CSV table of C-alpha atoms in Angstrom, one decimal:
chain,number,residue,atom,x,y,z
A,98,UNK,CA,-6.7,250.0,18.4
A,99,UNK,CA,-10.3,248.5,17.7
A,100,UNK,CA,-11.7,245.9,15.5
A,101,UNK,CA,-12.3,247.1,11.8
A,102,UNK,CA,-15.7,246.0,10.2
A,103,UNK,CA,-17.3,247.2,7.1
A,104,UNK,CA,-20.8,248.9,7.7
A,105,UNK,CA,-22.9,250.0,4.4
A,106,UNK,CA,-21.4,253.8,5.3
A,107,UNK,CA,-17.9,252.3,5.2
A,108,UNK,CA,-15.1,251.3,8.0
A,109,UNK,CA,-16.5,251.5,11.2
A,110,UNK,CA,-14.0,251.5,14.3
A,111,UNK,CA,-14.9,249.7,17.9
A,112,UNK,CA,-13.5,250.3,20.7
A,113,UNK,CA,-12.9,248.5,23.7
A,114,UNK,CA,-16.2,248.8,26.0
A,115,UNK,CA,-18.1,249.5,23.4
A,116,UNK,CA,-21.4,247.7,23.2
A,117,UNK,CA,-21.4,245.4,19.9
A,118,UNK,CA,-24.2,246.0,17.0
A,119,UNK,CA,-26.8,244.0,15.4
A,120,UNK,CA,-23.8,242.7,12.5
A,121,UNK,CA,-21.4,241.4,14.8
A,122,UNK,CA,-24.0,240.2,17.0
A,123,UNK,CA,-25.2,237.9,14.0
A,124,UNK,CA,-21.9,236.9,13.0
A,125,UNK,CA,-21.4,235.7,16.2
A,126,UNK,CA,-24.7,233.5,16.2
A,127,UNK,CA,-23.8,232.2,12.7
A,128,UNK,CA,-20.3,231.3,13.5
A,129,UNK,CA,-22.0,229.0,17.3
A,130,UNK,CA,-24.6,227.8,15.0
A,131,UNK,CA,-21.7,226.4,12.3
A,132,UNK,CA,-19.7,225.2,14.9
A,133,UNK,CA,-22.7,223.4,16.7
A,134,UNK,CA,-23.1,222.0,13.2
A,135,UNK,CA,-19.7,220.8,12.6
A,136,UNK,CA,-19.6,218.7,15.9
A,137,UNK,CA,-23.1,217.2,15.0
A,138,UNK,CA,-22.0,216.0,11.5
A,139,UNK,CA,-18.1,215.2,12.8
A,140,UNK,CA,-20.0,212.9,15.5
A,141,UNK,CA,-22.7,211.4,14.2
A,142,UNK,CA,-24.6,210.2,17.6
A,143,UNK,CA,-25.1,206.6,15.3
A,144,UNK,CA,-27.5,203.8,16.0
A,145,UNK,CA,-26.3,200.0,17.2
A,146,UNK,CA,-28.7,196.9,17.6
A,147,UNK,CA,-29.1,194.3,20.2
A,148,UNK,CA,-30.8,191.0,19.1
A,149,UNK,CA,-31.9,188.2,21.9
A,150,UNK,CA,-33.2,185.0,21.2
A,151,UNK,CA,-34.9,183.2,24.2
A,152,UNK,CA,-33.9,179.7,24.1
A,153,UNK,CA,-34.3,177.1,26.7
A,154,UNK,CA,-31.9,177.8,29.2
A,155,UNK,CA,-29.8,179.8,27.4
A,156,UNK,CA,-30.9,183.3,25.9
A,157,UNK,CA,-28.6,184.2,22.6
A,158,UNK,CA,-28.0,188.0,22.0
A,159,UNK,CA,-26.4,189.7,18.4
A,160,UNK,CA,-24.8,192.9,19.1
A,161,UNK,CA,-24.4,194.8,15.6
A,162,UNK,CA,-21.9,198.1,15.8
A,163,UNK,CA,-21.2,200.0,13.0
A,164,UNK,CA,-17.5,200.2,11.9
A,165,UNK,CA,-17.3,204.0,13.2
A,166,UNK,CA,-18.8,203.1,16.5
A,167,UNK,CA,-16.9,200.1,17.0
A,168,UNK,CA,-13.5,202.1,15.9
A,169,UNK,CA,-14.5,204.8,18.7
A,170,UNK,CA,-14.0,202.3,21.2
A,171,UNK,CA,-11.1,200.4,20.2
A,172,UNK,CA,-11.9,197.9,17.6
A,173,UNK,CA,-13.2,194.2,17.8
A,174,UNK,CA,-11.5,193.1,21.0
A,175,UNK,CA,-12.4,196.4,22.4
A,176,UNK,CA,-16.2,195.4,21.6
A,177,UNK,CA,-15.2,192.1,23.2
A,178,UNK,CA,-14.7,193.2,26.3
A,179,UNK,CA,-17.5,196.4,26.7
A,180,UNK,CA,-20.2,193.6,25.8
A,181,UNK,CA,-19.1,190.9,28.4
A,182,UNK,CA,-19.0,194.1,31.1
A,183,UNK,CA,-22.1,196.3,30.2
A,184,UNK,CA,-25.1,194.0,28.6
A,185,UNK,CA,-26.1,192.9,31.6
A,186,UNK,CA,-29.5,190.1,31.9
A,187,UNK,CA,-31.1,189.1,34.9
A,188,UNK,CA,-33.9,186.2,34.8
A,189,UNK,CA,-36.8,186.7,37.5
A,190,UNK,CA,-34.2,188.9,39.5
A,191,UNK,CA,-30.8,186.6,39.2
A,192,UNK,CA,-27.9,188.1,37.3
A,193,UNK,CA,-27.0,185.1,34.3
A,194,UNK,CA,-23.6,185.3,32.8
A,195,UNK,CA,-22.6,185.6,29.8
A,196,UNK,CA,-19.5,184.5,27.3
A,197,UNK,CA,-19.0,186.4,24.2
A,198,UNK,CA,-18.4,183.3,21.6
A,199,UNK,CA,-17.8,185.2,18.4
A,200,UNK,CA,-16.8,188.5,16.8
A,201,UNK,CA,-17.1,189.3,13.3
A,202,UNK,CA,-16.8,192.2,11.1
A,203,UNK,CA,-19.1,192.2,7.5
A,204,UNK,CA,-17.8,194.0,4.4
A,205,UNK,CA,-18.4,197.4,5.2
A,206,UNK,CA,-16.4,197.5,8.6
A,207,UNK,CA,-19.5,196.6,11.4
A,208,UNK,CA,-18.2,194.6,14.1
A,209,UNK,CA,-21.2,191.7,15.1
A,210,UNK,CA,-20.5,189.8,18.9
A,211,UNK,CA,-22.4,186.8,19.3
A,212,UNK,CA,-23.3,186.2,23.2
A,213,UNK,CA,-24.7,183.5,24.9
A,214,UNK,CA,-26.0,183.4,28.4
A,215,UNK,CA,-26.1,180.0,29.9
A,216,UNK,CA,-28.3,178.6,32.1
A,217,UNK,CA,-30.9,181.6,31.8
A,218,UNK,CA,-34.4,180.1,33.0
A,219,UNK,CA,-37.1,182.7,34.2
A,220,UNK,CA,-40.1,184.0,33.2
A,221,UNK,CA,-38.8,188.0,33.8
A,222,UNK,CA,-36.1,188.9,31.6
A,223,UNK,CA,-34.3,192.2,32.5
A,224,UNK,CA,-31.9,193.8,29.9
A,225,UNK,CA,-29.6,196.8,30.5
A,226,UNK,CA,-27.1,197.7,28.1
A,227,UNK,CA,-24.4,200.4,29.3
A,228,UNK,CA,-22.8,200.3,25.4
A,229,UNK,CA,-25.1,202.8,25.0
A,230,UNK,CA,-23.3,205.8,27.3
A,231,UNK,CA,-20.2,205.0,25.8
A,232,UNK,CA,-20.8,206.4,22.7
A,233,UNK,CA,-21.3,210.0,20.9
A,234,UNK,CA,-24.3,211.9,23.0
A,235,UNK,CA,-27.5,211.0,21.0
A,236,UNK,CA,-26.2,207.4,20.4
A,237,UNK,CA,-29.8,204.7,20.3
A,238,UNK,CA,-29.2,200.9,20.5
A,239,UNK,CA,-32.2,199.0,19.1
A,240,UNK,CA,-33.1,196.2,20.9
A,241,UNK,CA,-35.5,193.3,19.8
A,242,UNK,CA,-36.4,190.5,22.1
A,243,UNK,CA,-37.8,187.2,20.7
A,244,UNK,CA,-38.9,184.0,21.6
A,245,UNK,CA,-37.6,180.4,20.8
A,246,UNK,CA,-40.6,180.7,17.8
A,247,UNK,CA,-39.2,184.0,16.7
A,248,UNK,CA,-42.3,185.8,17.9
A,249,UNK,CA,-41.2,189.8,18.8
A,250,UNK,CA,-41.8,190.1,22.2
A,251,UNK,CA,-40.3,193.3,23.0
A,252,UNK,CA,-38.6,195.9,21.1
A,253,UNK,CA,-37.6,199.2,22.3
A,254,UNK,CA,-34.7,202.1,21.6
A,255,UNK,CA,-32.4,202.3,24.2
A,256,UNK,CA,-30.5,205.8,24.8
A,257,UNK,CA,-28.1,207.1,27.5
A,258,UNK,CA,-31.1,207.9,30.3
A,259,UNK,CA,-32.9,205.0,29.5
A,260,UNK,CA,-31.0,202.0,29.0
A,261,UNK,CA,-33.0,199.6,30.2
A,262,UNK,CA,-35.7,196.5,28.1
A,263,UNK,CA,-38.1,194.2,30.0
A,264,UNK,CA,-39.7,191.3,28.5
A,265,UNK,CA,-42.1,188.7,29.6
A,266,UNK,CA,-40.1,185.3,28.8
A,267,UNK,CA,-42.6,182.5,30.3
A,268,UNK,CA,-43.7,180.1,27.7
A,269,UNK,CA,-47.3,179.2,27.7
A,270,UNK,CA,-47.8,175.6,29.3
A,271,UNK,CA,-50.8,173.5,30.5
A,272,UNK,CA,-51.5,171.0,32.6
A,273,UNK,CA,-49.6,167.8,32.4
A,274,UNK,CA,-52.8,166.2,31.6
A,275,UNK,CA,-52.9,168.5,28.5
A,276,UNK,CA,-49.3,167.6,27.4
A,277,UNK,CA,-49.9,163.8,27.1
A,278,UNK,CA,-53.1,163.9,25.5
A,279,UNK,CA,-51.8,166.4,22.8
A,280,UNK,CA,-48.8,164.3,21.8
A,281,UNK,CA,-51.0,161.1,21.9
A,282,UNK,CA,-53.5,162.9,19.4
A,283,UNK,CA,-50.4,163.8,17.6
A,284,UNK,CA,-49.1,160.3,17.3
A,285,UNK,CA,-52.5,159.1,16.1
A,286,UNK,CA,-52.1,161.2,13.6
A,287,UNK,CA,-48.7,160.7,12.6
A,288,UNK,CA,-49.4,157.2,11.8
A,289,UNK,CA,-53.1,157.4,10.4
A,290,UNK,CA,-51.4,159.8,7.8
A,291,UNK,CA,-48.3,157.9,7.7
A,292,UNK,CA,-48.8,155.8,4.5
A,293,UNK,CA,-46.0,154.6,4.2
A,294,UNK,CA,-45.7,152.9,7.4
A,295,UNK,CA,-49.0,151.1,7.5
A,296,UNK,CA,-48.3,149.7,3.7
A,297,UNK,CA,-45.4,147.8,5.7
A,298,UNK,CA,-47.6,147.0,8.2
A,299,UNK,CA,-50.1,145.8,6.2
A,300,UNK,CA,-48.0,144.1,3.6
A,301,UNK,CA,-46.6,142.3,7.0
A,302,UNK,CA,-50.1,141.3,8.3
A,303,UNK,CA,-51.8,140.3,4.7
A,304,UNK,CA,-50.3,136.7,4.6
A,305,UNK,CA,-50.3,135.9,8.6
A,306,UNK,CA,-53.5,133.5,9.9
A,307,UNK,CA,-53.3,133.3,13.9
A,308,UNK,CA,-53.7,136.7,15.9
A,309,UNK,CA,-51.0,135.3,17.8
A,310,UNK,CA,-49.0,136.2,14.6
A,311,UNK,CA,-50.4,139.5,14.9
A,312,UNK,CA,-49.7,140.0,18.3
A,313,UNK,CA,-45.6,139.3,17.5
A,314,UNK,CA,-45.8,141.5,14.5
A,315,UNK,CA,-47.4,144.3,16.1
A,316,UNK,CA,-45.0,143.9,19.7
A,317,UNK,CA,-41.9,143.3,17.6
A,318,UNK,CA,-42.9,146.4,15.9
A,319,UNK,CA,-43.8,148.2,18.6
A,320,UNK,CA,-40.3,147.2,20.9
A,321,UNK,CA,-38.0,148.2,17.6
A,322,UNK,CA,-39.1,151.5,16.8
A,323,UNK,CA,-39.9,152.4,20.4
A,324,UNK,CA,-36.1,152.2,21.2
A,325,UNK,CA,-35.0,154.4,17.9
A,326,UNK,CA,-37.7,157.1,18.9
A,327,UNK,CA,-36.2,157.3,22.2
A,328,UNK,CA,-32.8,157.2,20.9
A,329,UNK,CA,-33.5,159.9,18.0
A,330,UNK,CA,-35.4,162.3,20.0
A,331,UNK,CA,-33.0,162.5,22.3
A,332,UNK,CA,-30.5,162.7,20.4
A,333,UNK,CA,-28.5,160.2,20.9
A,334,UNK,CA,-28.8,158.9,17.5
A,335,UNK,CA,-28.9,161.2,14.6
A,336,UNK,CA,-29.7,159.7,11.1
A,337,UNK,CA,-30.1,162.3,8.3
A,338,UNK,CA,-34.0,162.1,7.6
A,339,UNK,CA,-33.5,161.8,3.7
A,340,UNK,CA,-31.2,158.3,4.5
A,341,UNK,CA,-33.9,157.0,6.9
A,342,UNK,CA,-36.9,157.6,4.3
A,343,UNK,CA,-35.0,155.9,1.4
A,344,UNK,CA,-34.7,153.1,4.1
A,345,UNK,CA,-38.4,153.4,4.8
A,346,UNK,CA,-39.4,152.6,1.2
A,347,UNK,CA,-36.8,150.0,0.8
A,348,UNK,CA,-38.3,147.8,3.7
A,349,UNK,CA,-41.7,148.4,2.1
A,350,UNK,CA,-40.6,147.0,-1.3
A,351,UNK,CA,-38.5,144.1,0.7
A,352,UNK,CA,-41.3,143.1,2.1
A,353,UNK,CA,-43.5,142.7,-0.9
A,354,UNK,CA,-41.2,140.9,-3.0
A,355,UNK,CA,-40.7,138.5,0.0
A,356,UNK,CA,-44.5,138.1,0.5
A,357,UNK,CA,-44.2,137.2,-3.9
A,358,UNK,CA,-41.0,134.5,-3.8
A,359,UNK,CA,-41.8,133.2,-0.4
A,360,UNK,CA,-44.9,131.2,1.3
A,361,UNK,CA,-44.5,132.7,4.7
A,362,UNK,CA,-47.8,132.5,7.0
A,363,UNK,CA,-45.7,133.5,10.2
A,364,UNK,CA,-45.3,136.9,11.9
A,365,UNK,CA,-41.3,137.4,11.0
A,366,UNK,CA,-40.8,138.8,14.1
A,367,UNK,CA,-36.8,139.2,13.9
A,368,UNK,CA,-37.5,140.8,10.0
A,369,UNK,CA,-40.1,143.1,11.5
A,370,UNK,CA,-38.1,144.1,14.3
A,371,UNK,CA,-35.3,145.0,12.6
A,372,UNK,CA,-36.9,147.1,10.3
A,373,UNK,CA,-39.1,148.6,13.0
A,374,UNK,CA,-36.0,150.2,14.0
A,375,UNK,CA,-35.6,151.9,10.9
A,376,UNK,CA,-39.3,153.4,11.2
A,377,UNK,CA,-38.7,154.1,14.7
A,378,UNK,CA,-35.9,157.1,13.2
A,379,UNK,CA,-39.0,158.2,10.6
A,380,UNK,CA,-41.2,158.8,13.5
A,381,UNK,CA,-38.2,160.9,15.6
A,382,UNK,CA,-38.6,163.0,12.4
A,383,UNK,CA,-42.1,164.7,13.5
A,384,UNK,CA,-41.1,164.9,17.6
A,385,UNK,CA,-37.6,166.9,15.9
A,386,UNK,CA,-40.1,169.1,13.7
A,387,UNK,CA,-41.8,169.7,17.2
A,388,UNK,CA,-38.9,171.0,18.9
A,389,UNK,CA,-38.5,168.1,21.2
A,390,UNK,CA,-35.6,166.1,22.7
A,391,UNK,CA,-32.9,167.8,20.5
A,392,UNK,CA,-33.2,171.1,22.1
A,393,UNK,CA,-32.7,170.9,26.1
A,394,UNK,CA,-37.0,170.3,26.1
A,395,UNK,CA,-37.9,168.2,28.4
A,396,UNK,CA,-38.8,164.4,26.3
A,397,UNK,CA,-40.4,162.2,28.8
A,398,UNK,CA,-43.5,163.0,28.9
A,399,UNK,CA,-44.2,164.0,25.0
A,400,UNK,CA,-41.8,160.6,24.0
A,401,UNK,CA,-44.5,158.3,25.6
A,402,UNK,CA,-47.7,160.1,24.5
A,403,UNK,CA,-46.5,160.2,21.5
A,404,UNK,CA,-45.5,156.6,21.3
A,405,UNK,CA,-48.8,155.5,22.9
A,406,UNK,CA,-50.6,157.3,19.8
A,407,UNK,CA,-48.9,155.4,17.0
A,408,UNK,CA,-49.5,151.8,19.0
A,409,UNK,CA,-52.9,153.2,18.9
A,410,UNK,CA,-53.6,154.1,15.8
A,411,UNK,CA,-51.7,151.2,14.1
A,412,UNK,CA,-53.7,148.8,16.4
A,413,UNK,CA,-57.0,150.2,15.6
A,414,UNK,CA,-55.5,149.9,11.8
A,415,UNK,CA,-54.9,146.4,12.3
A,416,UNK,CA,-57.9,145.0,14.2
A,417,UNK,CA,-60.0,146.9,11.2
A,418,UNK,CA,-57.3,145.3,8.4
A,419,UNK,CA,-57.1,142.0,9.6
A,420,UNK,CA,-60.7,140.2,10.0
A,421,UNK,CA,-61.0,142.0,6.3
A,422,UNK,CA,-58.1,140.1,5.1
A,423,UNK,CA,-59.4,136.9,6.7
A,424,UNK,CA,-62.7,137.3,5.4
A,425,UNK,CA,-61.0,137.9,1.4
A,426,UNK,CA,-58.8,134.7,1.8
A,427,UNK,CA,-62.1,132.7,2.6
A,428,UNK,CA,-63.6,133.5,-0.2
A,429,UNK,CA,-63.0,131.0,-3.5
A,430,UNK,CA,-59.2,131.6,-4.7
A,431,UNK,CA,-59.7,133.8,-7.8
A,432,UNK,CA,-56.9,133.6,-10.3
A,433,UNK,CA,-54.7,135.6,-8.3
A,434,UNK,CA,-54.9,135.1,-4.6
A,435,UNK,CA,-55.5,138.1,-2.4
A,436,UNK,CA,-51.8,138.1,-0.4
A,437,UNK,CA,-50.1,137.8,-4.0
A,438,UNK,CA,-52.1,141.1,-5.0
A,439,UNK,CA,-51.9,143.2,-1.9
A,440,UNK,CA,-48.1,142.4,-1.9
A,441,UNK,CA,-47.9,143.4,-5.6
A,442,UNK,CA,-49.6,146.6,-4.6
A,443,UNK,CA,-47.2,147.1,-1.8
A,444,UNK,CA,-43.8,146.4,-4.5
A,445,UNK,CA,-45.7,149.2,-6.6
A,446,UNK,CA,-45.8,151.7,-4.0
A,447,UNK,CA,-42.8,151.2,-2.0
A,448,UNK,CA,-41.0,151.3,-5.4
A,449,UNK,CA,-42.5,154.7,-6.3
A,450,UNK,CA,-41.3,156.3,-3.4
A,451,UNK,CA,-37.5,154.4,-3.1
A,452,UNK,CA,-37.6,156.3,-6.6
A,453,UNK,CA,-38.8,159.7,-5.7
A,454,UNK,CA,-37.0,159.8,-2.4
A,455,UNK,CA,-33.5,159.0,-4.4
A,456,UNK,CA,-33.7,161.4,-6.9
């Protein structure tokens, strides 16, 4: 018996052997064309993201899943494992490991691994991701490579026949000739703009009369905040910078209130010391901002240039200050001698910012 259809003349039959007609040919077509249809929207082919971070000697790497495609292959632990076995990076040709050191899911289900590769150092950085074949056919993985500035280097759409991103990783550098005069230009300026810092200075130097008294100053100084730079930028120490500038502006104010109740015409070394070491953590501040010490860059070099710039911009400060202070206290006293106003200048000012750095 053959298959009934419904022709505009009525009930047609077909037998077997027959050849079909233009209607069953077109249902046909429709019905492959639904179907195709009905797998595409069943299994959406879906679009993941891979997210590296060069760093020094370590590149950090986001892989973001949605929840569907992280349910296809087995959930968060499953994700776990495919990113520790298929996002592979090699550095100038060497394969770098990598440990997976947090999974997450956000409110709508996506599964996020967090991956570090340690000791990565290169300028060539290869990336091939295999997540990509394990999903639906069609399936992209977005991947953005950045560096340690978050400047995009790279960013490309990975898919199963092309699964692979290459990025240029090598950080621009100079001679080392370059490096030590930029931080020493750096460091003049730091404490040329630094106000704070030469109002103690000064407020120190305005009542001494030898330069051997400016010579302790200045080394005692020097010595004290040398050691908490070092210390700070390496971090070693680690003062929160809002503490150390409410420090800052109370050794200002100490200092002229001292200079007012007391008749000192010495260099204080041991007071100046000691509260050199407190500047010493406000000039860490600016090598921190930098990006240096804290971070695995190398501190030598930029730690002593930098150094060398504040001793010589707080020298040149003080051979300009110092003859000018000399030359003001020779003059006839006025009614109110010039170390008495100077230090109730410097009371004023390192008040006014004890204030505004507290609240």
């Amino acid at each position: 018996m053959g298959a009934i259809t419904l022709t505009e003349r009525g009930p047609r039959i077909w037998r077997r052997g027959q050849p079909a007609g233009l209607a069953p040919r077109a249902a046909v077509a429709v019905a492959l064309a639904l179907s195709v249809s009905a797998r595409v929207l069943a299994h959406d082919p879906g679009l993941s993201a891979l997210d590296l971070r060069i760093g020094r000697n370590e590149v950090n790497a986001v892989l973001s899943l949605a929840a569907t495609d992280a349910g296809s292959v087995g959930g968060p632990e499953a994700v776990r494992q495919l990113a520790l076995e298929l996002i592979q990076i090699r550095l100038d040709d060497r394969p770098v490991a990598g440990s997976v050191e947090s999974i997450s899911t956000d409110n709508t289900g996506g599964v996020h691994a967090r991956l570090v590769f340690r000791g990565a150092a290169g300028s060539r950085l290869v990336l091939r991701s295999g997540l990509v074949g394990r999903f639906a056919r069609g399936h992209r993985e977005l991947v953005s490579i950045r560096a340690k500035d978050g400047r995009l280097l790279v960013e490309r759409m990975l898919d199963a026949q092309s699964n692979e991103a290459v990025a240029d990783v090598a950080e621009p550098t100079g001679s080392a000739g370059d490096t030590v005069a930029r931080f020493c230009a750096l460091g003049i300026r730091h404490i040329l703009t630094g106000y704070d810092h030469l109002l103690f200075l000064a407020g120190l130097l305005v009542v001494v009369r030898r330069w051997r008294d400016v010579l302790q100053t200045i080394t005692a100084f020097t010595v004290a905040h040398s050691m908490t730079l070092a210390l700070a930028a390496t971090g070693v120490v680690n003062v929160p910078g809002r503490i150390v500038e409410v420090l800052i502006a109370a050794s200002i104010v100490y200092v002229g209130v001292e200079n007012l109740v007391r008749s000192v015409q010495c260099s204080r070394w041991k007071l100046t010391f000691g509260f050199g070491l407190i500047h010493g953590l406000g000039f860490a501040t600016a090598l921190r901002e930098l990006g240096i010490g804290t971070d695995g860059i190398s501190v030598a070099a930029p730690l002593v240039a930098f150094n060398a710039g504040v001793e010589i911009g707080q020298i040149a400060v003080a051979m300009l200050i110092v003859p000018l202070f000399w030359k003001l206290n020779a003059r006839p006293a006025p009614r109110l001698p010039l170390a008495s106003a100077w230090s109730l200048l410097v009371v004023v000012a390192g008040s006014y910012w004890l204030v505004e750095r507290i609240v």
